[in-house]
Tab-separated table of C-alpha atoms in Angstrom:
chain	number	residue	atom	x	y	z
A	1	MET	CA	140.759	111.269	124.508
A	2	ILE	CA	137.564	112.881	123.268
A	3	LYS	CA	134.574	112.625	125.553
A	4	GLY	CA	131.792	110.740	123.801
A	5	TRP	CA	134.219	108.942	121.478
A	6	THR	CA	136.147	106.744	123.874
A	7	ASP	CA	133.660	105.969	126.647
A	8	SER	CA	131.654	103.452	124.631
A	9	VAL	CA	132.191	100.339	122.496
A	10	ARG	CA	130.192	100.253	119.246
A	11	ILE	CA	130.002	96.806	117.647
A	12	PRO	CA	129.304	96.956	113.882
A	13	ARG	CA	126.385	95.115	112.319
A	14	LEU	CA	127.566	92.728	109.579
A	15	GLY	CA	124.504	91.029	108.156
A	16	THR	CA	121.240	89.192	108.723
A	17	ILE	CA	120.116	85.629	109.369
A	18	ALA	CA	116.582	84.418	108.633
A	19	LEU	CA	114.193	81.574	109.419
A	20	GLY	CA	112.321	81.845	106.148
A	21	VAL	CA	112.602	82.163	102.392
A	22	LYS	CA	110.379	83.463	99.609
A	23	ASP	CA	108.889	81.066	97.091
A	24	GLU	CA	108.720	81.701	93.343
A	25	LYS	CA	105.633	83.885	93.861
A	26	GLY	CA	107.303	86.009	96.526
A	27	VAL	CA	105.242	84.500	99.369
A	28	PRO	CA	107.192	83.967	102.646
A	29	LYS	CA	107.720	80.338	103.676
A	30	ALA	CA	109.094	79.275	107.055
A	31	VAL	CA	111.974	76.797	107.237
A	32	ASP	CA	113.312	74.828	110.195
A	33	TYR	CA	116.913	75.965	109.742
A	34	PHE	CA	118.847	79.220	109.723
A	35	VAL	CA	119.239	80.957	106.350
A	36	VAL	CA	122.785	82.306	106.736
A	37	PRO	CA	125.252	84.345	104.635
A	38	PRO	CA	128.027	82.561	102.650
A	39	GLU	CA	130.758	83.149	105.264
A	40	VAL	CA	128.593	81.450	107.891
A	41	GLN	CA	127.743	78.562	105.548
A	42	GLU	CA	131.458	77.836	105.235
A	43	VAL	CA	131.517	76.993	108.949
A	44	TYR	CA	128.058	75.494	109.589
A	45	GLY	CA	126.902	74.296	106.169
A	46	PRO	CA	123.993	75.582	104.048
A	47	GLN	CA	121.166	74.729	106.480
A	48	PRO	CA	122.403	74.878	110.089
A	49	ARG	CA	119.983	74.262	112.923
A	50	GLU	CA	122.269	75.628	115.626
A	51	LEU	CA	124.847	78.410	115.810
A	52	ASP	CA	127.517	79.256	118.372
A	53	ILE	CA	126.891	82.783	119.644
A	54	VAL	CA	127.997	85.315	122.226
A	55	LEU	CA	125.982	88.356	123.183
A	56	PRO	CA	127.619	91.778	122.843
A	57	SER	CA	125.793	93.561	125.658
A	58	GLU	CA	124.278	93.130	129.088
A	59	ASP	CA	121.198	95.101	128.040
A	60	ILE	CA	118.558	92.627	126.800
A	61	GLU	CA	116.510	95.501	125.396
A	62	SER	CA	119.394	96.593	123.152
A	63	ILE	CA	120.168	93.111	121.804
A	64	PHE	CA	116.546	91.932	121.512
A	65	PRO	CA	114.140	94.898	121.111
A	66	ALA	CA	110.514	94.098	120.238
A	67	TYR	CA	107.969	96.555	118.814
A	68	LEU	CA	104.814	96.707	116.757
A	69	LYS	CA	105.731	98.077	113.319
A	70	ARG	CA	103.879	99.271	110.250
A	71	TYR	CA	105.739	100.010	107.015
A	72	GLY	CA	104.917	101.868	103.821
A	73	ASN	CA	106.513	101.872	100.389
A	74	GLN	CA	107.129	105.630	100.423
A	75	TYR	CA	107.790	106.328	104.095
A	76	GLY	CA	109.650	103.256	105.350
A	77	LEU	CA	108.672	102.846	109.002
A	78	ILE	CA	105.303	104.582	109.395
A	79	CYS	CA	104.456	103.647	112.964
A	80	ARG	CA	106.184	101.881	115.873
A	81	GLY	CA	104.321	100.979	119.055
A	82	ASP	CA	104.579	99.013	122.279
A	83	GLY	CA	100.897	98.256	122.795
A	84	GLU	CA	100.389	101.359	124.946
A	85	TYR	CA	101.919	104.214	122.970
A	86	ALA	CA	102.940	104.503	119.323
A	87	SER	CA	105.206	106.884	117.407
A	88	VAL	CA	103.986	107.945	113.952
A	89	ASN	CA	106.312	109.268	111.247
A	90	GLU	CA	105.923	113.080	111.194
A	91	THR	CA	105.794	113.314	107.388
A	92	TYR	CA	103.137	110.597	107.200
A	93	ALA	CA	101.155	112.246	110.010
A	94	LYS	CA	101.043	115.485	107.996
A	95	THR	CA	99.870	113.821	104.752
A	96	SER	CA	97.682	110.928	105.976
A	97	GLY	CA	97.328	111.583	109.697
A	98	THR	CA	93.541	111.249	109.711
A	99	GLU	CA	94.127	107.480	109.958
A	100	TYR	CA	95.498	108.155	113.429
A	101	GLY	CA	93.128	110.991	114.394
A	102	LEU	CA	95.645	113.710	113.482
A	103	LYS	CA	95.456	116.749	111.207
A	104	VAL	CA	97.508	119.819	110.334
A	105	GLU	CA	96.362	123.269	111.439
A	106	ASN	CA	98.456	126.410	111.006
A	107	GLY	CA	101.470	124.282	110.149
A	108	VAL	CA	101.361	122.118	113.293
A	109	ILE	CA	99.931	118.641	113.992
A	110	VAL	CA	96.883	118.590	116.260
A	111	ASP	CA	94.671	115.923	117.783
A	112	MET	CA	91.384	115.887	115.849
A	113	ALA	CA	89.406	114.903	118.959
A	114	THR	CA	90.778	117.494	121.387
A	115	GLY	CA	92.260	120.146	119.087
A	116	GLU	CA	95.459	120.104	121.163
A	117	VAL	CA	98.855	120.460	119.507
A	118	VAL	CA	100.761	117.166	119.399
A	119	PRO	CA	104.503	117.663	119.980
A	120	VAL	CA	107.050	116.274	117.500
A	121	GLU	CA	110.099	114.470	118.884
A	122	LYS	CA	113.265	114.047	116.814
A	123	SER	CA	115.002	110.660	116.725
A	124	GLY	CA	117.320	109.105	114.162
A	125	GLY	CA	117.119	112.208	111.963
A	126	GLN	CA	113.308	111.925	111.705
A	127	GLY	CA	110.346	113.485	113.496
A	128	TRP	CA	107.880	111.313	115.424
A	129	VAL	CA	104.444	112.027	116.890
A	130	GLN	CA	103.334	110.022	119.923
A	131	ILE	CA	99.753	108.726	120.094
A	132	PRO	CA	97.920	105.975	122.045
A	133	CYS	CA	98.498	102.469	120.613
A	134	PRO	CA	95.320	100.333	120.433
A	135	TYR	CA	97.407	97.242	119.533
A	136	LYS	CA	95.099	94.407	118.444
A	137	ASN	CA	92.145	96.770	118.081
A	138	CYS	CA	94.054	98.857	115.523
A	139	GLN	CA	92.707	98.474	111.992
A	140	HIS	CA	96.237	98.273	110.587
A	141	TYR	CA	96.987	95.342	112.903
A	142	ILE	CA	93.692	93.662	112.030
A	143	ASN	CA	94.487	94.087	108.319
A	144	LYS	CA	97.977	92.606	108.893
A	145	LYS	CA	99.746	95.815	107.887
A	146	CYS	CA	101.218	96.097	111.399
A	147	ARG	CA	102.731	93.247	113.354
A	148	GLU	CA	105.138	92.326	116.123
A	149	VAL	CA	108.822	92.483	115.142
A	150	ALA	CA	111.707	91.509	117.434
A	151	VAL	CA	115.359	91.823	116.317
A	152	PHE	CA	117.896	89.518	117.999
A	153	SER	CA	121.591	90.491	117.681
A	154	ALA	CA	124.554	88.212	118.419
A	155	LEU	CA	128.192	87.610	117.490
A	156	LEU	CA	129.306	84.383	115.811
A	157	PRO	CA	132.741	83.689	117.356
A	158	LYS	CA	133.534	80.621	115.195
A	159	VAL	CA	133.121	82.448	111.878
A	160	PRO	CA	136.596	83.575	110.705
A	161	GLY	CA	137.199	87.299	110.385
A	162	VAL	CA	133.923	88.262	112.067
A	163	LEU	CA	134.211	91.377	114.220
A	164	GLY	CA	130.570	92.338	114.303
A	165	ALA	CA	127.021	91.215	115.012
A	166	TYR	CA	124.369	89.468	112.936
A	167	SER	CA	120.640	90.134	113.281
A	168	ILE	CA	117.625	87.829	113.122
A	169	ASP	CA	114.126	89.293	112.665
A	170	THR	CA	111.322	87.311	114.267
A	171	GLY	CA	107.600	87.790	114.723
A	172	SER	CA	107.240	84.712	116.924
A	173	PHE	CA	105.982	85.236	120.467
A	174	ASN	CA	107.332	81.812	121.436
A	175	SER	CA	110.837	82.525	120.088
A	176	TYR	CA	110.905	85.868	121.891
A	177	GLN	CA	109.795	84.394	125.220
A	178	ASN	CA	112.167	81.416	124.943
A	179	ILE	CA	115.244	83.584	124.339
A	180	LYS	CA	114.377	86.429	126.715
A	181	ASN	CA	113.515	84.116	129.617
A	182	SER	CA	116.655	82.011	129.095
A	183	LEU	CA	118.809	85.141	129.217
A	184	LEU	CA	117.102	86.326	132.400
A	185	ILE	CA	117.767	82.945	134.048
A	186	LEU	CA	121.395	82.986	132.872
A	187	LYS	CA	121.920	86.491	134.255
A	188	ALA	CA	120.419	85.445	137.592
A	189	MET	CA	122.787	82.446	137.756
A	190	ALA	CA	126.028	83.917	136.416
A	191	GLY	CA	125.558	87.603	137.058
A	192	ARG	CA	126.051	88.430	133.373
A	193	ILE	CA	125.052	87.380	129.833
A	194	SER	CA	127.596	89.141	127.594
A	195	PHE	CA	130.498	87.215	126.021
A	196	ILE	CA	129.453	83.854	127.459
A	197	PRO	CA	129.547	80.951	124.929
A	198	LEU	CA	125.947	79.990	124.069
A	199	LYS	CA	124.056	78.076	121.411
A	200	LEU	CA	121.228	79.548	119.325
A	201	LYS	CA	119.043	76.701	118.057
A	202	VAL	CA	115.854	76.176	116.091
A	203	ARG	CA	113.494	73.255	116.565
A	204	MET	CA	109.980	72.253	115.621
A	205	GLN	CA	107.468	73.065	118.330
A	206	GLU	CA	103.785	72.314	118.562
A	207	VAL	CA	101.518	75.332	119.037
A	208	HIS	CA	97.741	75.508	119.466
A	209	PRO	CA	96.349	78.773	118.073
A	210	ASN	CA	92.644	79.565	118.320
A	211	VAL	CA	90.709	79.899	115.072
A	212	GLY	CA	87.323	81.362	115.929
A	213	GLU	CA	85.938	79.004	118.551
A	214	LYS	CA	88.194	76.139	117.477
A	215	GLN	CA	91.705	75.306	118.646
A	216	ILE	CA	94.002	73.809	116.039
A	217	LYS	CA	97.385	72.140	116.219
A	218	ARG	CA	100.390	73.248	114.169
A	219	ALA	CA	104.138	72.573	114.074
A	220	VAL	CA	106.286	75.685	113.674
A	221	PRO	CA	110.030	76.435	113.924
A	222	ILE	CA	110.893	78.147	117.214
A	223	MET	CA	114.250	79.618	118.326
A	224	TYR	CA	115.784	79.131	121.749
A	225	VAL	CA	119.112	79.647	123.527
A	226	ASP	CA	120.931	77.127	125.707
A	227	MET	CA	124.391	76.461	127.142
A	228	GLY	CA	125.258	73.622	124.756
A	229	ASP	CA	127.218	70.870	126.495
A	230	ILE	CA	127.843	72.922	129.635
A	231	THR	CA	125.829	71.639	132.589
A	232	LEU	CA	124.187	73.902	135.130
A	233	GLU	CA	126.660	72.706	137.752
A	234	ARG	CA	129.613	73.582	135.506
A	235	MET	CA	128.108	76.975	134.677
A	236	LEU	CA	127.809	77.847	138.368
A	237	GLN	CA	131.393	76.697	138.950
A	238	LEU	CA	132.660	78.891	136.094
A	239	ALA	CA	130.702	81.802	137.487
A	240	ARG	CA	132.361	81.370	140.896
A	241	GLU	CA	135.795	81.132	139.256
A	242	ARG	CA	135.080	84.125	137.002
A	243	LYS	CA	135.911	82.095	133.869
A	244	LEU	CA	132.814	82.801	131.828
A	245	LEU	CA	134.428	84.981	129.179
A	246	THR	CA	135.328	83.563	125.797
A	247	THR	CA	138.966	82.706	125.041
A	248	VAL	CA	139.523	86.291	123.837
A	249	THR	CA	138.744	88.667	126.712
A	250	LEU	CA	137.180	91.715	125.086
A	251	LEU	CA	135.668	93.364	128.131
A	252	PRO	CA	137.222	93.486	131.639
A	253	GLU	CA	133.876	93.719	133.440
A	254	PRO	CA	130.249	93.827	132.175
A	255	ALA	CA	129.695	97.418	133.341
A	256	ALA	CA	133.224	98.788	132.842
A	257	VAL	CA	132.343	100.305	129.476
A	258	ASP	CA	129.136	101.074	127.653
A	259	GLU	CA	129.008	98.502	124.829
A	260	ASP	CA	126.331	98.648	122.166
A	261	VAL	CA	125.480	97.230	118.740
A	262	GLU	CA	125.344	99.500	115.729
A	263	PRO	CA	121.676	100.494	115.256
A	264	TYR	CA	119.903	98.653	112.456
A	265	ASP	CA	117.994	100.466	109.749
A	266	GLU	CA	114.413	100.482	111.010
A	267	ASN	CA	113.190	101.843	107.672
A	268	ALA	CA	114.223	98.567	106.024
A	269	LYS	CA	111.065	96.450	106.081
A	270	PRO	CA	111.604	92.808	107.198
A	271	GLU	CA	109.748	91.377	104.207
A	272	LEU	CA	109.519	87.817	105.552
A	273	LEU	CA	107.389	88.986	108.482
A	274	TYR	CA	104.760	90.749	106.378
A	275	GLU	CA	102.377	89.452	103.761
A	276	PRO	CA	103.421	90.466	100.226
A	277	GLU	CA	102.222	93.873	99.048
A	278	ALA	CA	100.609	94.139	95.604
A	279	SER	CA	102.616	96.444	93.336
A	280	PRO	CA	100.985	98.697	90.713
A	281	GLY	CA	99.993	96.781	87.616
A	282	THR	CA	99.753	93.435	89.386
A	283	LYS	CA	97.002	91.622	91.232
A	284	PRO	CA	97.289	91.091	94.988
A	285	ALA	CA	99.141	87.866	95.821
A	286	ALA	CA	96.051	86.287	97.361
A	287	PHE	CA	94.233	86.414	94.024
A	288	GLY	CA	96.649	84.098	92.213
A	289	ALA	CA	96.883	83.935	88.453
A	290	ARG	CA	93.159	84.366	87.826
A	291	GLY	CA	91.264	87.482	88.808
A	292	GLN	CA	88.671	89.989	87.737
A	293	GLY	CA	89.090	93.523	86.377
A	294	GLU	CA	91.348	95.581	88.597
A	295	TYR	CA	91.614	99.307	89.083
A	296	PHE	CA	93.730	101.721	91.114
A	297	GLU	CA	92.493	104.286	93.566
A	298	LYS	CA	94.382	107.178	95.121
A	299	THR	CA	94.080	107.455	98.907
A	300	GLY	CA	96.061	110.451	100.108
A	301	ASN	CA	99.521	109.991	98.641
A	302	GLN	CA	99.227	106.231	98.354
A	303	GLU	CA	97.985	104.138	95.464
A	304	VAL	CA	95.790	101.245	96.542
A	305	VAL	CA	95.207	98.197	94.384
A	306	ALA	CA	91.651	96.902	94.436
A	307	VAL	CA	89.620	94.412	92.475
A	308	GLU	CA	86.192	95.041	91.024
A	309	VAL	CA	83.847	92.231	91.996
A	310	GLN	CA	80.558	91.507	90.294
A	311	PRO	CA	77.654	91.183	92.747
A	312	GLU	CA	76.247	87.744	93.312
A	313	ARG	CA	73.141	86.812	91.302
A	314	GLU	CA	70.908	83.824	91.662
A	315	PRO	CA	70.747	81.462	88.653
A	316	GLU	CA	67.595	81.800	86.565
A	317	ALA	CA	66.903	78.093	86.540
A	318	GLU	CA	67.951	75.131	88.660
A	319	PRO	CA	71.228	74.017	87.056
A	320	PRO	CA	72.532	70.465	87.004
A	321	ALA	CA	75.417	69.502	89.280
A	322	VAL	CA	78.834	70.201	87.808
A	323	SER	CA	82.363	69.093	88.588
A	324	PHE	CA	84.858	71.491	90.194
A	325	THR	CA	86.551	72.163	86.835
A	326	PRO	CA	84.072	73.942	84.550
A	327	ALA	CA	83.800	72.214	81.212
A	328	ALA	CA	84.774	74.216	78.171
A	329	THR	CA	81.786	75.289	76.087
A	330	PRO	CA	82.154	74.095	72.465
A	331	VAL	CA	82.106	76.875	69.892
A	332	THR	CA	80.247	76.222	66.618
A	333	THR	CA	80.528	78.196	63.412
A	334	PRO	CA	77.091	79.539	62.411
A	335	THR	CA	75.794	78.787	58.927
A	336	VAL	CA	74.332	81.425	56.618
A	337	GLU	CA	70.830	80.557	57.732
A	338	GLU	CA	71.731	80.687	61.414
A	339	LYS	CA	72.256	83.712	63.577
A	340	PRO	CA	75.053	83.359	66.111
A	341	GLN	CA	73.659	82.923	69.606
A	342	ALA	CA	75.339	84.491	72.645
A	343	GLU	CA	76.856	81.860	74.896
A	344	PRO	CA	75.069	81.565	78.257
A	345	ALA	CA	76.931	82.758	81.316
A	346	GLU	CA	78.904	79.894	82.794
A	347	LYS	CA	77.395	79.950	86.258
A	348	SER	CA	76.180	77.194	88.557
A	349	THR	CA	76.537	75.989	92.138
A	350	ILE	CA	79.451	74.307	93.847
A	351	SER	CA	80.142	72.548	97.139
A	352	GLY	CA	83.181	70.864	98.609
A	353	VAL	CA	86.180	71.088	100.907
A	354	PHE	CA	88.794	73.738	100.117
A	355	GLU	CA	92.106	74.913	101.525
A	356	ILE	CA	92.348	78.700	101.656
A	357	SER	CA	95.097	81.275	101.158
A	358	SER	CA	95.385	84.535	103.121
A	359	PRO	CA	92.043	86.418	102.931
A	360	VAL	CA	92.149	90.088	101.929
A	361	THR	CA	89.506	92.817	101.953
A	362	VAL	CA	89.031	94.729	98.702
A	363	LYS	CA	86.795	97.595	97.673
A	364	ASN	CA	83.767	97.102	95.467
A	365	PHE	CA	81.738	100.133	94.446
A	366	LYS	CA	78.535	98.080	94.052
A	367	THR	CA	78.484	95.988	97.228
A	368	GLY	CA	80.975	97.686	99.521
A	369	PRO	CA	84.096	95.969	100.905
A	370	VAL	CA	84.265	92.230	100.192
A	371	THR	CA	86.604	89.536	101.473
A	372	MET	CA	88.419	87.432	98.898
A	373	CYS	CA	90.991	84.649	98.890
A	374	ARG	CA	92.347	81.906	96.697
A	375	VAL	CA	90.992	78.409	97.485
A	376	THR	CA	92.211	74.971	96.385
A	377	ASN	CA	90.050	71.868	96.306
A	378	GLU	CA	91.179	68.332	97.108
A	379	ASP	CA	92.076	67.758	93.442
A	380	GLY	CA	94.464	70.695	93.445
A	381	GLU	CA	92.206	72.968	91.352
A	382	GLN	CA	92.195	76.643	92.305
A	383	TYR	CA	89.352	79.151	92.399
A	384	MET	CA	88.823	82.702	93.585
A	385	LEU	CA	86.361	82.924	96.495
A	386	THR	CA	84.321	86.015	97.388
A	387	ALA	CA	82.529	86.342	100.740
A	388	TYR	CA	79.890	89.046	100.595
A	389	PRO	CA	79.158	91.592	103.356
A	390	GLY	CA	77.058	90.221	106.200
A	391	SER	CA	77.315	86.606	105.045
A	392	GLU	CA	78.308	83.673	107.226
A	393	ALA	CA	81.325	83.129	104.973
A	394	GLU	CA	82.567	86.671	105.663
A	395	LYS	CA	82.432	86.050	109.414
A	396	VAL	CA	84.338	82.778	109.046
A	397	LEU	CA	87.067	84.369	106.906
A	398	ALA	CA	87.536	87.130	109.492
A	399	ASN	CA	89.291	84.553	111.718
A	400	ALA	CA	90.493	82.203	108.995
A	401	VAL	CA	93.966	80.670	109.085
A	402	PRO	CA	95.768	80.193	105.758
A	403	GLY	CA	96.323	76.528	104.978
A	404	GLN	CA	93.313	75.270	106.938
A	405	LYS	CA	90.447	73.410	105.244
A	406	TYR	CA	86.907	74.746	105.050
A	407	GLU	CA	83.674	73.263	103.764
A	408	ILE	CA	81.766	75.452	101.311
A	409	THR	CA	78.135	74.587	100.558
A	410	ASP	CA	75.821	75.708	97.762
A	411	ALA	CA	78.014	78.535	96.509
A	412	THR	CA	77.533	80.099	93.098
A	413	ILE	CA	80.299	79.668	90.562
A	414	LYS	CA	80.965	81.594	87.379
A	415	LYS	CA	84.021	80.490	85.462
A	416	ASN	CA	86.666	80.211	88.205
A	417	ASN	CA	85.022	82.576	90.677
A	418	ILE	CA	83.032	81.337	93.659
A	419	GLY	CA	80.523	83.498	95.520
A	420	ALA	CA	80.115	81.930	98.973
A	421	LYS	CA	77.443	82.615	101.559
A	422	THR	CA	78.117	79.732	103.950
A	423	MET	CA	81.326	77.961	104.932
A	424	ARG	CA	82.680	76.281	108.045
A	425	LEU	CA	86.016	75.072	109.361
A	426	ILE	CA	86.668	71.362	108.970
A	427	GLU	CA	88.165	69.849	112.112
A	428	VAL	CA	91.229	67.982	110.899
A	429	GLU	CA	93.553	66.368	113.419
A	430	THR	CA	97.094	67.343	112.501
A	431	GLU	CA	99.494	64.836	114.000
A	432	ILE	CA	103.047	66.123	114.384
A	433	ASP	CA	105.403	63.484	112.967
A	434	ALA	CA	109.185	63.520	112.714
A	435	ALA	CA	109.607	65.311	109.399
A	436	VAL	CA	107.565	68.361	108.482
A	437	SER	CA	108.028	70.064	105.136
A	438	GLU	CA	107.922	73.844	104.716
A	439	GLU	CA	104.587	73.519	102.907
A	440	ASP	CA	103.073	72.525	106.274
A	441	PHE	CA	103.952	75.891	107.795
A	442	GLY	CA	101.538	78.797	107.949
A	443	PHE	CA	102.487	82.476	107.844
A	444	ASP	CA	101.884	83.711	111.364
A	445	ASP	CA	104.149	83.131	114.368
A	446	LEU	CA	106.897	81.413	112.390
A	447	PHE	CA	110.005	83.453	111.755
């Protein structure tokens, strides 16, 4: 027997399960069922809402770790934090560390504020630099580049041939609390949580997030764990009789050996939990099919996509009211006697109720950073909305929730671009009925 080889049980990781899919545009959409691999579909069908599971370890932290994570296209996992401290990728800290108050001097990483050398710790074959984590005050979190990620690992005992664990990524606070608290209660009752038959389920749950000073109502899919058909009385009886293991006894006692799940690849970004990144040569997803002239800017070693936005101008004369869809301007062929006249700029004012997509902040050399998003009116027509710095609309979009409806008043419009100064949230009562389609789901707190 070789010490270090035989004193632990390593359970392999076989695949992933999800609570979301990507639409044809690559935008994540939540679903109220588990998206499972083919071998699991053979047992539970294509859209199961509950799965039989057993947990491979007594350590809740190892089977359900939760961290704040920021990813990059070149570096994989850039930063991982717990709300108090964060670890930054050493290579990223050396090339773009000023974002985190770090710089390189004489070949070592130092704190820009104190000038002290910041030690590098090795883990997983990579170097990491520890810094304070500002959590929700971090600009990367505010800009939705960093978010909460929890990874739940479990075995599926009813799937034939399975000798390993499956993982589910979630960014839902409610799912995390439901599962963690249930496991703590189970451990208090039975004295253990590993290799006990459980059910992992998903259900629609009503949540009430705050949007600015308003509280809205939404239905989202939330995971939870329960004991299936086993009553609490029966569970306590089984615990007394020491009959809580599955039919195949894999472990003699919970603490007899050190069991663990094969580590997952933290550099693999869980795409469903993050808003889509714009790739070079394409417009950001929030801008839809219509947009203005785009350009690329180098920031350190990264290429950032931005959109050039024309500054808002007041119309020269009071225009007549127009419908939401700008009318096409007829083109006439000039005669010999006529000189062709330049067509006037198609610009007027617009008001109405719109549903918004995810707002993004882009750089504009003329006006500074501006907030933009795609908006859809009640007739299904789409426009690009720009909220200018210091405007009421910019303040509203700072706390905007994708999918909610907002009233825009007296905004300028040129072609399909709206320049908004004022907008407000429309209070719409959302009653939670029996069936909810995936179009009703937002992006945050879902998977």
